[in-house]
Short mmCIF file of C-alpha atoms in Angstrom, two decimals:
data_model
loop_
_atom_site.label_atom_id
_atom_site.label_comp_id
_atom_site.label_asym_id
_atom_site.label_seq_id
_atom_site.Cartn_x
_atom_site.Cartn_y
_atom_site.Cartn_z
CA UNK T 1 9.48 20.52 -42.50
CA UNK T 2 5.71 20.93 -42.00
CA UNK T 3 4.27 24.29 -43.05
CA UNK T 4 3.02 26.29 -40.04
CA UNK T 5 -0.78 26.54 -40.26
CA UNK T 6 -0.42 30.16 -39.15
CA UNK T 7 0.89 31.00 -42.64
CA UNK T 8 -2.25 29.64 -44.23
CA UNK T 9 -4.39 31.50 -41.72
CA UNK T 10 -2.61 34.78 -42.52
CA UNK T 11 -3.20 34.29 -46.24
CA UNK T 12 -6.88 33.60 -45.59
CA UNK T 13 -7.26 36.60 -43.29
CA UNK T 14 -5.61 38.87 -45.86
CA UNK T 15 -8.06 37.62 -48.51
CA UNK T 16 -10.99 38.17 -46.16
CA UNK T 17 -9.81 41.67 -45.29
CA UNK T 18 -9.16 42.72 -48.88
CA UNK T 19 -12.51 41.36 -50.00
CA UNK T 20 -14.38 43.35 -47.36
CA UNK T 21 -12.35 46.57 -47.73
CA UNK T 22 -14.57 49.54 -48.44
CA UNK T 23 -17.71 47.87 -47.16
CA UNK T 24 -19.13 47.14 -43.73
CA UNK T 25 -16.85 46.10 -40.86
CA UNK T 26 -16.48 42.33 -40.65
CA UNK T 27 -15.88 39.68 -38.01
CA UNK T 28 -13.83 36.51 -38.57
CA UNK T 29 -13.96 34.30 -35.42
CA UNK T 30 -11.29 31.58 -35.17
CA UNK T 31 -10.30 28.80 -32.80
CA UNK T 32 -6.63 27.78 -32.75
CA UNK T 33 -5.72 24.65 -30.80
CA UNK T 34 -1.98 25.51 -30.69
CA UNK T 35 -2.11 29.31 -30.77
CA UNK T 36 1.01 29.72 -28.63
CA UNK T 37 3.14 28.12 -31.37
CA UNK T 38 1.89 30.54 -34.05
CA UNK T 39 1.64 33.69 -31.93
CA UNK T 40 4.86 35.40 -33.08
CA UNK T 41 4.14 34.50 -36.71
CA UNK T 42 0.61 35.90 -36.50
CA UNK T 43 1.81 39.09 -34.81
CA UNK T 44 4.42 39.69 -37.52
CA UNK T 45 1.92 38.88 -40.24
CA UNK T 46 -0.69 41.24 -38.82
CA UNK T 47 1.86 44.07 -38.79
CA UNK T 48 2.91 43.28 -42.36
CA UNK T 49 -0.73 43.54 -43.43
CA UNK T 50 -0.98 46.96 -41.83
CA UNK T 51 -2.85 45.78 -38.77
CA UNK T 52 -2.05 44.81 -35.21
CA UNK T 53 -2.30 41.76 -32.98
CA UNK T 54 -3.31 42.20 -29.34
CA UNK T 55 -2.56 39.33 -26.98
CA UNK T 56 -4.86 38.65 -24.02
CA UNK T 57 -3.21 36.14 -21.72
CA UNK T 58 -3.50 36.17 -17.93
CA UNK T 59 -0.11 34.48 -17.53
CA UNK T 60 2.03 37.06 -19.33
CA UNK T 61 2.93 40.70 -18.97
CA UNK T 62 0.12 42.92 -20.15
CA UNK T 63 0.48 46.20 -22.03
CA UNK T 64 -2.54 48.34 -21.28
CA UNK T 65 -4.38 49.48 -24.41
CA UNK T 66 -4.42 53.16 -25.40
CA UNK T 67 -7.08 55.60 -24.23
CA UNK T 68 -9.41 57.28 -24.22
CA UNK T 69 -12.33 55.04 -23.27
CA UNK T 70 -15.00 54.84 -25.98
CA UNK T 71 -18.28 55.13 -24.10
CA UNK T 72 -20.39 53.12 -26.56
CA UNK T 73 -18.02 50.15 -26.50
CA UNK T 74 -17.60 50.35 -22.72
CA UNK T 75 -21.38 50.12 -22.37
CA UNK T 76 -21.52 46.97 -24.52
CA UNK T 77 -18.81 45.32 -22.41
CA UNK T 78 -20.53 46.29 -19.16
CA UNK T 79 -23.73 44.67 -20.37
CA UNK T 80 -22.00 41.40 -21.26
CA UNK T 81 -20.19 41.23 -17.90
CA UNK T 82 -23.14 42.40 -15.78
CA UNK T 83 -23.36 39.02 -14.04
CA UNK T 84 -19.88 39.59 -12.56
CA UNK T 85 -20.74 42.99 -11.07
CA UNK T 86 -20.08 46.61 -12.01
CA UNK T 87 -17.09 47.33 -14.23
CA UNK T 88 -15.01 50.44 -13.69
CA UNK T 89 -12.81 51.70 -16.57
CA UNK T 90 -9.80 53.71 -15.44
CA UNK T 91 -7.74 56.01 -17.68
CA UNK T 92 -4.15 56.48 -16.52
CA UNK T 93 -1.32 57.99 -18.59
CA UNK T 94 -3.40 57.60 -21.74
CA UNK T 95 -4.00 53.88 -21.10
CA UNK T 96 -7.14 51.99 -20.15
CA UNK T 97 -7.64 49.48 -17.34
CA UNK T 98 -10.78 47.63 -16.22
CA UNK T 99 -11.62 46.36 -12.76
CA UNK T 100 -14.58 45.03 -10.81
CA UNK T 101 -16.02 47.64 -8.47
CA UNK T 102 -15.59 46.66 -4.82
CA UNK T 103 -13.35 43.63 -5.47
CA UNK T 104 -10.23 43.93 -3.30
CA UNK T 105 -8.72 40.44 -3.46
CA UNK T 106 -6.41 39.54 -6.35
CA UNK T 107 -8.40 38.40 -9.39
CA UNK T 108 -8.17 34.78 -10.47
CA UNK T 109 -6.60 34.21 -13.94
CA UNK T 110 -9.88 33.75 -15.82
CA UNK T 111 -11.23 37.01 -14.39
CA UNK T 112 -8.01 38.80 -15.32
CA UNK T 113 -8.54 37.52 -18.86
CA UNK T 114 -12.06 38.97 -18.99
CA UNK T 115 -11.03 42.34 -17.58
CA UNK T 116 -8.14 42.68 -19.99
CA UNK T 117 -10.46 41.88 -22.90
CA UNK T 118 -12.93 44.43 -21.56
CA UNK T 119 -10.23 47.12 -21.38
CA UNK T 120 -9.06 46.40 -24.92
CA UNK T 121 -12.54 46.56 -26.44
CA UNK T 122 -13.50 49.70 -24.55
CA UNK T 123 -10.26 51.48 -25.45
CA UNK T 124 -9.44 53.36 -28.63
CA UNK T 125 -7.16 50.54 -29.88
CA UNK T 126 -9.81 49.32 -32.31
CA UNK T 127 -9.81 52.78 -33.96
CA UNK T 128 -6.11 52.81 -34.82
CA UNK T 129 -6.08 49.96 -37.36
CA UNK T 130 -8.42 48.50 -39.94
CA UNK T 131 -7.21 44.94 -39.26
CA UNK T 132 -7.48 43.93 -35.59
CA UNK T 133 -6.33 40.46 -34.53
CA UNK T 134 -7.07 39.55 -30.90
CA UNK T 135 -5.32 36.43 -29.59
CA UNK T 136 -6.83 35.14 -26.35
CA UNK T 137 -6.04 32.02 -24.36
CA UNK T 138 -9.26 30.73 -22.84
CA UNK T 139 -8.13 27.12 -22.46
CA UNK T 140 -8.07 27.35 -18.64
CA UNK T 141 -11.34 29.28 -18.20
CA UNK T 142 -14.49 27.56 -16.98
CA UNK T 143 -17.51 27.17 -19.27
CA UNK T 144 -19.30 30.30 -18.03
CA UNK T 145 -16.32 32.59 -18.45
CA UNK T 146 -15.39 31.04 -21.78
CA UNK T 147 -18.85 32.02 -22.97
CA UNK T 148 -18.48 35.57 -21.62
CA UNK T 149 -15.11 35.98 -23.31
CA UNK T 150 -16.47 34.67 -26.61
CA UNK T 151 -19.41 37.08 -26.45
CA UNK T 152 -17.11 40.04 -25.85
CA UNK T 153 -14.65 39.17 -28.59
CA UNK T 154 -17.36 38.46 -31.17
CA UNK T 155 -19.61 41.50 -30.76
CA UNK T 156 -20.88 42.53 -34.20
CA UNK T 157 -18.40 45.20 -35.40
CA UNK T 158 -21.34 47.25 -36.69
CA UNK T 159 -22.29 47.85 -33.03
CA UNK T 160 -18.80 48.99 -31.95
CA UNK T 161 -18.89 52.53 -33.41
CA UNK T 162 -15.57 52.03 -35.17
CA UNK T 163 -13.74 55.00 -36.65
CA UNK T 164 -12.70 53.02 -39.76
CA UNK T 165 -15.80 51.71 -41.57
CA UNK T 166 -14.05 48.74 -43.21
CA UNK T 167 -12.33 47.34 -40.12
CA UNK T 168 -11.86 43.56 -39.97
CA UNK T 169 -11.82 42.09 -36.45
CA UNK T 170 -10.30 38.64 -36.04
CA UNK T 171 -10.66 37.06 -32.58
CA UNK T 172 -8.45 33.97 -32.36
CA UNK T 173 -8.96 31.99 -29.18
CA UNK T 174 -6.73 29.22 -28.00
CA UNK T 175 -8.84 26.29 -26.88
CA UNK T 176 -9.13 22.57 -27.30
CA UNK T 177 -12.13 22.28 -29.56
CA UNK T 178 -15.35 20.97 -28.02
CA UNK T 179 -17.38 20.59 -31.19
CA UNK T 180 -20.81 20.13 -29.62
CA UNK T 181 -20.29 23.34 -27.64
CA UNK T 182 -18.04 25.51 -29.80
CA UNK T 183 -19.88 24.88 -33.08
CA UNK T 184 -23.15 25.91 -31.48
CA UNK T 185 -21.82 29.28 -30.35
CA UNK T 186 -23.29 32.41 -31.87
CA UNK T 187 -21.57 33.60 -33.88
CA UNK T 188 -19.88 30.29 -34.56
CA UNK T 189 -16.16 30.05 -35.37
CA UNK T 190 -15.46 30.40 -39.07
CA UNK T 191 -11.95 28.92 -39.06
CA UNK T 192 -10.50 26.11 -36.97
CA UNK T 193 -6.71 25.96 -36.91
CA UNK T 194 -5.15 22.59 -36.15
CA UNK T 195 -1.55 21.49 -36.03
CA UNK T 196 -1.51 20.68 -39.75
CA UNK T 197 -4.34 22.62 -41.43
CA UNK T 198 -6.89 25.41 -41.39
CA UNK T 199 -10.52 24.32 -41.62
CA UNK T 200 -13.24 26.55 -43.04
CA UNK T 201 -16.69 25.99 -41.56
CA UNK T 202 -19.28 26.75 -44.22
CA UNK T 203 -22.80 27.45 -43.03
CA UNK T 204 -23.88 27.49 -46.68
CA UNK T 205 -22.81 23.90 -47.39
CA UNK T 206 -24.51 22.52 -44.26
CA UNK T 207 -27.75 24.34 -44.96
CA UNK T 208 -27.67 23.29 -48.61
CA UNK T 209 -27.25 19.62 -47.72
CA UNK T 210 -30.09 19.72 -45.18
CA UNK T 211 -32.34 21.61 -47.61
CA UNK T 212 -31.76 18.96 -50.30
CA UNK T 213 -32.56 16.13 -47.92
CA UNK T 214 -35.72 17.75 -46.59
CA UNK T 215 -37.09 18.69 -50.02
CA UNK T 216 -36.26 15.41 -51.77
CA UNK T 217 -38.25 12.18 -51.35
CA UNK T 218 -35.42 9.91 -52.50
CA UNK T 219 -33.90 7.34 -50.11
CA UNK T 220 -31.26 8.58 -47.70
CA UNK T 221 -28.39 6.55 -46.23
CA UNK T 222 -26.88 7.67 -42.94
CA UNK T 223 -23.57 5.85 -42.59
CA UNK T 224 -22.30 6.16 -39.03
CA UNK T 225 -18.67 5.81 -38.03
CA UNK T 226 -17.05 5.88 -34.61
CA UNK T 227 -17.36 9.66 -34.42
CA UNK T 228 -21.16 9.33 -34.32
CA UNK T 229 -20.98 7.41 -31.02
CA UNK T 230 -18.21 9.40 -29.35
CA UNK T 231 -20.50 11.83 -27.52
CA UNK T 232 -22.14 8.87 -25.74
CA UNK T 233 -18.84 8.07 -24.07
CA UNK T 234 -17.67 5.34 -26.45
CA UNK T 235 -14.03 6.08 -27.38
CA UNK T 236 -12.97 6.22 -31.02
CA UNK T 237 -11.74 3.04 -32.66
CA UNK T 238 -8.07 4.01 -32.36
CA UNK T 239 -8.37 3.91 -28.57
CA UNK T 240 -9.54 0.29 -28.59
CA UNK T 241 -7.10 -0.52 -31.39
CA UNK T 242 -4.15 0.58 -29.26
CA UNK T 243 -5.44 -1.34 -26.24
CA UNK T 244 -5.84 -4.46 -28.39
CA UNK T 245 -2.27 -4.04 -29.60
CA UNK T 246 -0.99 -3.90 -26.03
CA UNK T 247 -2.71 -7.23 -25.30
CA UNK T 248 -0.34 -9.20 -27.47
CA UNK T 249 2.53 -6.79 -28.19
CA UNK T 250 3.18 -5.35 -24.74
CA UNK T 251 3.90 -1.70 -24.03
CA UNK T 252 5.71 0.49 -26.54
CA UNK T 253 6.37 4.18 -26.64
CA UNK T 254 3.47 6.31 -27.81
CA UNK T 255 2.97 6.03 -31.58
CA UNK T 256 5.04 2.85 -31.99
CA UNK T 257 2.29 0.26 -31.57
CA UNK T 258 1.17 0.31 -35.20
CA UNK T 259 4.74 -0.08 -36.47
CA UNK T 260 5.34 -2.97 -34.07
CA UNK T 261 2.12 -4.58 -35.30
CA UNK T 262 3.46 -4.48 -38.88
CA UNK T 263 6.53 -6.43 -37.72
CA UNK T 264 4.32 -8.82 -35.72
CA UNK T 265 2.26 -9.91 -38.72
CA UNK T 266 5.35 -9.94 -40.95
CA UNK T 267 6.97 -12.51 -38.65
CA UNK T 268 3.82 -14.67 -38.82
CA UNK T 269 3.16 -14.09 -42.52
CA UNK T 270 -0.35 -12.81 -41.76
CA UNK T 271 -0.54 -9.95 -44.25
CA UNK T 272 -3.71 -9.39 -46.22
CA UNK T 273 -3.43 -8.54 -49.94
CA UNK T 274 -1.96 -5.10 -50.55
CA UNK T 275 -0.70 -4.52 -47.00
CA UNK T 276 3.00 -4.90 -47.85
CA UNK T 277 3.10 -2.06 -50.39
CA UNK T 278 3.97 0.64 -47.86
CA UNK T 279 4.83 0.32 -44.18
CA UNK T 280 4.02 4.01 -43.64
CA UNK T 281 0.61 3.67 -45.28
CA UNK T 282 -0.13 0.52 -43.30
CA UNK T 283 0.64 2.32 -40.03
CA UNK T 284 -1.41 5.38 -41.00
CA UNK T 285 -4.47 3.36 -42.04
CA UNK T 286 -4.44 0.71 -39.31
CA UNK T 287 -7.92 0.20 -37.87
CA UNK T 288 -9.40 -1.57 -34.86
CA UNK T 289 -11.02 -4.15 -37.16
CA UNK T 290 -7.67 -5.11 -38.68
CA UNK T 291 -6.10 -5.56 -35.26
CA UNK T 292 -9.08 -7.62 -34.05
CA UNK T 293 -8.38 -10.10 -36.84
CA UNK T 294 -5.13 -10.98 -35.07
CA UNK T 295 -6.71 -10.73 -31.62
CA UNK T 296 -9.33 -13.30 -32.56
CA UNK T 297 -6.74 -15.51 -34.26
CA UNK T 298 -4.70 -15.55 -31.05
CA UNK T 299 -7.80 -16.59 -29.09
CA UNK T 300 -8.13 -19.78 -31.11
CA UNK T 301 -11.27 -21.65 -30.00
CA UNK T 302 -11.87 -19.45 -26.97
CA UNK T 303 -14.86 -17.08 -27.10
CA UNK T 304 -14.20 -13.54 -28.23
CA UNK T 305 -15.32 -12.23 -24.86
CA UNK T 306 -12.09 -13.72 -23.47
CA UNK T 307 -10.29 -10.73 -24.98
CA UNK T 308 -9.95 -7.83 -22.50
CA UNK T 309 -10.56 -5.27 -25.25
CA UNK T 310 -13.85 -6.96 -26.19
CA UNK T 311 -14.88 -7.04 -22.53
CA UNK T 312 -14.13 -3.31 -22.34
CA UNK T 313 -16.13 -2.68 -25.51
CA UNK T 314 -19.11 -4.57 -24.10
CA UNK T 315 -18.97 -2.55 -20.86
CA UNK T 316 -18.60 0.79 -22.65
CA UNK T 317 -21.42 0.05 -25.09
CA UNK T 318 -23.77 -0.99 -22.28
CA UNK T 319 -22.89 2.09 -20.27
CA UNK T 320 -23.54 4.36 -23.26
CA UNK T 321 -27.15 3.17 -23.45
CA UNK T 322 -27.87 5.00 -20.20
CA UNK T 323 -27.63 8.36 -21.98
CA UNK T 324 -29.83 9.78 -24.72
CA UNK T 325 -27.47 12.13 -26.49
CA UNK T 326 -28.84 14.60 -29.07
CA UNK T 327 -27.54 12.64 -32.07
CA UNK T 328 -29.10 9.40 -30.91
CA UNK T 329 -32.40 11.15 -30.20
CA UNK T 330 -32.25 12.76 -33.65
CA UNK T 331 -31.81 9.41 -35.42
CA UNK T 332 -34.86 8.07 -33.61
CA UNK T 333 -36.82 11.13 -34.74
CA UNK T 334 -35.62 10.71 -38.32
CA UNK T 335 -36.68 7.05 -38.28
CA UNK T 336 -40.17 8.18 -37.28
CA UNK T 337 -40.53 10.92 -39.89
CA UNK T 338 -38.67 9.23 -42.77
CA UNK T 339 -40.26 5.78 -42.89
CA UNK T 340 -39.71 4.38 -46.36
CA UNK T 341 -36.76 6.69 -47.02
CA UNK T 342 -34.23 6.32 -44.20
CA UNK T 343 -31.57 3.60 -44.26
CA UNK T 344 -29.06 3.50 -41.42
CA UNK T 345 -25.71 1.76 -41.88
CA UNK T 346 -22.81 1.57 -39.46
CA UNK T 347 -19.47 -0.09 -38.85
CA UNK T 348 -19.90 0.52 -35.11
CA UNK T 349 -20.60 -2.37 -32.76
CA UNK T 350 -22.75 -0.51 -30.23
CA UNK T 351 -26.56 -0.58 -29.95
CA UNK T 352 -27.16 3.17 -29.74
CA UNK T 353 -29.17 3.23 -32.97
CA UNK T 354 -31.68 0.48 -32.37
CA UNK T 355 -32.04 0.53 -28.57
CA UNK T 356 -35.27 2.26 -27.48
CA UNK T 357 -36.13 3.30 -31.05
CA UNK T 358 -39.91 3.75 -31.19
CA UNK T 359 -40.19 3.41 -34.97
CA UNK T 360 -40.42 -0.21 -36.21
CA UNK T 361 -36.97 -1.33 -37.33
CA UNK T 362 -35.06 -4.39 -38.39
CA UNK T 363 -31.41 -4.86 -37.40
CA UNK T 364 -29.14 -6.90 -39.68
CA UNK T 365 -25.67 -7.85 -38.50
CA UNK T 366 -25.06 -11.54 -39.22
CA UNK T 367 -24.22 -12.67 -42.79
CA UNK T 368 -27.40 -14.76 -42.83
CA UNK T 369 -29.45 -11.69 -41.83
CA UNK T 370 -28.41 -9.93 -45.01
CA UNK T 371 -29.25 -12.95 -47.16
CA UNK T 372 -32.65 -13.56 -45.58
CA UNK T 373 -33.76 -9.91 -45.84
CA UNK T 374 -32.46 -9.03 -49.30
CA UNK T 375 -35.89 -8.87 -50.95
CA UNK T 376 -37.52 -7.10 -47.99
CA UNK T 377 -34.94 -4.31 -47.92
CA UNK T 378 -35.20 -3.89 -51.69
CA UNK T 379 -38.97 -3.43 -51.34
CA UNK T 380 -38.44 -0.86 -48.58
CA UNK T 381 -36.06 1.14 -50.77
CA UNK T 382 -38.54 0.98 -53.63
CA UNK T 383 -41.04 2.86 -51.48
CA UNK T 384 -42.86 0.77 -48.88
CA UNK T 385 -43.11 2.93 -45.72
CA UNK T 386 -45.09 0.19 -43.98
CA UNK T 387 -41.90 -1.90 -43.72
CA UNK T 388 -39.53 -1.38 -40.76
CA UNK T 389 -36.56 0.98 -41.02
CA UNK T 390 -33.46 -1.08 -41.91
CA UNK T 391 -30.39 -0.80 -39.66
CA UNK T 392 -27.39 -2.48 -41.28
CA UNK T 393 -24.47 -3.18 -38.96
CA UNK T 394 -21.78 -4.17 -41.42
CA UNK T 395 -19.20 -5.31 -38.86
CA UNK T 396 -21.48 -7.08 -36.41
CA UNK T 397 -23.10 -6.17 -33.09
CA UNK T 398 -21.70 -6.04 -29.58
CA UNK T 399 -24.62 -8.04 -28.15
CA UNK T 400 -23.29 -11.01 -30.16
CA UNK T 401 -19.46 -10.77 -29.96
CA UNK T 402 -19.07 -13.79 -32.23
CA UNK T 403 -20.63 -11.68 -35.02
CA UNK T 404 -17.92 -9.03 -34.87
CA UNK T 405 -16.06 -8.75 -38.15
CA UNK T 406 -17.64 -11.97 -39.38
CA UNK T 407 -15.86 -11.60 -42.73
CA UNK T 408 -12.62 -10.32 -41.26
CA UNK T 409 -10.39 -12.46 -43.49
CA UNK T 410 -11.74 -10.73 -46.61
CA UNK T 411 -11.75 -7.10 -45.44
CA UNK T 412 -9.15 -6.14 -48.05
CA UNK T 413 -11.26 -7.53 -50.90
CA UNK T 414 -14.34 -5.36 -50.39
CA UNK T 415 -17.72 -6.12 -48.91
CA UNK T 416 -18.30 -9.50 -50.48
CA UNK T 417 -20.93 -12.12 -49.87
CA UNK T 418 -24.30 -11.26 -48.41
CA UNK T 419 -23.30 -7.77 -47.18
CA UNK T 420 -22.05 -6.68 -50.59
CA UNK T 421 -25.13 -8.10 -52.32
CA UNK T 422 -27.36 -6.17 -49.94
CA UNK T 423 -25.60 -2.86 -50.59
CA UNK T 424 -25.60 -3.42 -54.33
CA UNK T 425 -29.32 -4.24 -54.23
CA UNK T 426 -30.00 -0.97 -52.39
CA UNK T 427 -28.10 0.95 -55.07
CA UNK T 428 -29.84 -0.87 -57.93
CA UNK T 429 -33.27 -0.21 -56.44
CA UNK T 430 -32.62 3.43 -55.54
CA UNK T 431 -31.13 4.27 -58.93
CA UNK T 432 -28.19 6.57 -59.61
CA UNK T 433 -26.95 9.24 -57.16
CA UNK T 434 -28.23 7.66 -53.96
CA UNK T 435 -28.00 10.34 -51.27
CA UNK T 436 -25.43 9.15 -48.72
CA UNK T 437 -24.04 10.96 -45.68
CA UNK T 438 -20.89 9.74 -43.95
CA UNK T 439 -21.07 10.83 -40.29
CA UNK T 440 -18.01 10.56 -38.08
CA UNK T 441 -16.24 8.21 -40.49
CA UNK T 442 -12.46 7.98 -40.76
CA UNK T 443 -12.78 6.36 -44.24
CA UNK T 444 -10.10 3.79 -43.33
CA UNK T 445 -12.25 0.65 -43.47
CA UNK T 446 -10.68 -1.21 -46.35
CA UNK T 447 -13.67 -3.46 -47.03
CA UNK T 448 -15.98 -0.47 -47.41
CA UNK T 449 -13.43 1.45 -49.48
CA UNK T 450 -12.92 -1.46 -51.86
CA UNK T 451 -16.66 -1.70 -52.42
CA UNK T 452 -16.84 2.04 -53.06
CA UNK T 453 -14.00 1.79 -55.57
CA UNK T 454 -16.07 -0.48 -57.80
CA UNK T 455 -19.08 1.84 -58.06
CA UNK T 456 -20.05 3.92 -61.06
CA UNK T 457 -19.19 7.60 -61.21
CA UNK T 458 -22.70 8.77 -60.30
CA UNK T 459 -23.64 5.94 -57.91
CA UNK T 460 -23.59 8.11 -54.78
CA UNK T 461 -24.45 11.70 -54.00
CA UNK T 462 -22.39 11.68 -50.84
CA UNK T 463 -21.44 14.16 -48.12
CA UNK T 464 -19.16 13.98 -45.10
CA UNK T 465 -19.93 15.23 -41.58
CA UNK T 466 -16.83 15.50 -39.41
CA UNK T 467 -15.91 18.03 -36.68
CA UNK T 468 -12.17 17.74 -37.41
CA UNK T 469 -11.48 16.09 -40.78
CA UNK T 470 -7.89 14.97 -41.19
CA UNK T 471 -5.38 13.06 -43.27
CA UNK T 472 -7.33 9.80 -43.57
CA UNK T 473 -10.20 11.57 -45.34
CA UNK T 474 -7.70 13.36 -47.60
CA UNK T 475 -6.14 10.00 -48.50
CA UNK T 476 -9.53 8.48 -49.27
CA UNK T 477 -10.61 11.37 -51.49
CA UNK T 478 -7.31 11.35 -53.37
CA UNK T 479 -7.55 7.60 -54.01
CA UNK T 480 -11.24 7.15 -54.83
CA UNK T 481 -12.93 10.48 -55.50
CA UNK T 482 -10.60 13.11 -56.95
CA UNK T 483 -10.19 11.43 -60.39
CA UNK T 484 -13.97 10.92 -60.64
CA UNK T 485 -14.85 14.41 -59.43
CA UNK T 486 -12.66 16.27 -61.93
CA UNK T 487 -15.23 16.07 -64.77
CA UNK T 488 -17.89 17.30 -62.35
CA UNK T 489 -15.74 20.24 -61.15
CA UNK T 490 -16.29 19.02 -57.59
CA UNK T 491 -13.92 19.10 -54.60
CA UNK T 492 -14.07 17.84 -51.01
CA UNK T 493 -14.73 21.40 -49.80
CA UNK T 494 -18.05 21.28 -51.68
CA UNK T 495 -19.06 18.12 -49.83
CA UNK T 496 -17.62 18.60 -46.35
CA UNK T 497 -19.80 19.62 -43.40
CA UNK T 498 -17.52 20.53 -40.49
CA UNK T 499 -19.78 19.82 -37.55
CA UNK T 500 -20.31 17.33 -34.76
CA UNK T 501 -22.52 14.31 -35.37
CA UNK T 502 -24.92 15.46 -32.63
CA UNK T 503 -25.12 18.97 -34.02
CA UNK T 504 -25.75 18.00 -37.63
CA UNK T 505 -28.20 15.20 -36.88
CA UNK T 506 -30.18 17.41 -34.50
CA UNK T 507 -30.46 20.17 -37.08
CA UNK T 508 -31.45 17.67 -39.78
CA UNK T 509 -34.11 16.07 -37.55
CA UNK T 510 -35.54 19.46 -36.66
CA UNK T 511 -35.81 20.42 -40.34
CA UNK T 512 -37.41 17.10 -41.30
CA UNK T 513 -39.92 17.32 -38.43
CA UNK T 514 -40.80 20.89 -39.40
CA UNK T 515 -41.63 19.82 -42.93
CA UNK T 516 -43.70 16.90 -41.65
CA UNK T 517 -45.96 19.19 -39.59
#
């Protein structure tokens, strides 16, 4: 039976609280995507740790917090909610209520949520415990009121005039994570609780990685996965994968397509080397590229654009070019400021990188492109900023559908041929520990993983940028990194930047531009 993530969160909160005991009050903001499932566990755990959990939910019965009203905290709340009107705090039978002055109609749920939070913060409840957990459901609130609620719940405890000097305040909000918005909040959430894990967002690791890149003149590889294009409206690869499966398997219940695909290729004896070892692993690691191998085989001599999923990809990629999202803008800025250093690689098909890029660039996506430009790219890596920025599209480009997965029959054997020679030449020219950042990558592309498995221990100095890292990254690290990292006393936590692609790239571009001025 899976371990409830709430247990891990309680352990972490206890450690945070014990570490800060005796010092200044502390704030530990959290986002929990399935808070309702862990609510009873968290409440019991908070009590066991000598604290209390207060639930703020407009849909359930509300127990008014204890009085009296603390004037300093009431003033802070009134300031945050000033845009809504004047707030009146009412003390009745030693409890505190909050209401909008002059509002007679019943409050809508999101306003009820804000007023209940206001009453709690302004009351004396925060003075009765030194561990305060506040669980709030803001999943149904609009963007403006979500921001107001977050501001109230994350007021610096130093400003709250708390009776206990070492109080730890833990706001846990239930919300579906919107990384580009939630990770930019101030203060930003420290822990993200998912259905299977608790993620720690480390500001230190992100800043350290950016500082190293800015202060170092060595080449830098940005390797972009599907997550780097998601904010432009291009769905992740699994979405297209499942649609491609429907094309020749028909409809199945949710989650059964990958298993049915295993049976499909078994019947036709179309397995690639290593795919029959584990059905479960095959299902877990199934990618769009692997499914397209069968899609294209079924097409025979017909063009690849005859496939509905390829037509949809073409339309989505063209539509995405109409928007200049922050991450795309940041890559264009980096190409301008890092001529002679920046190398962009991707397994995406879209044209978001190269389209409208002002800096001179060369796009390689056909096998012959990699062969013809081998010497030129090596010279660029050696330090020739007058040469165009290389953009290597390892799986082809959507503007030439026949180029997609050109070496699809050898994806289980690593990046062979001209693509592999190009990557090896870049490594040889750059020397050991080439700085490499994986952005929005699931780490399930078997051809890339096989190539990585053959590299020396110190070949890459790599980092991962992912807003919600999951099992596929864990599997990759366990298979290819953990044994090599042990002598270096390194773990994934030391190399993981939990952030959106847009957020990280924008911050990196800003830092690089600042140094260039």
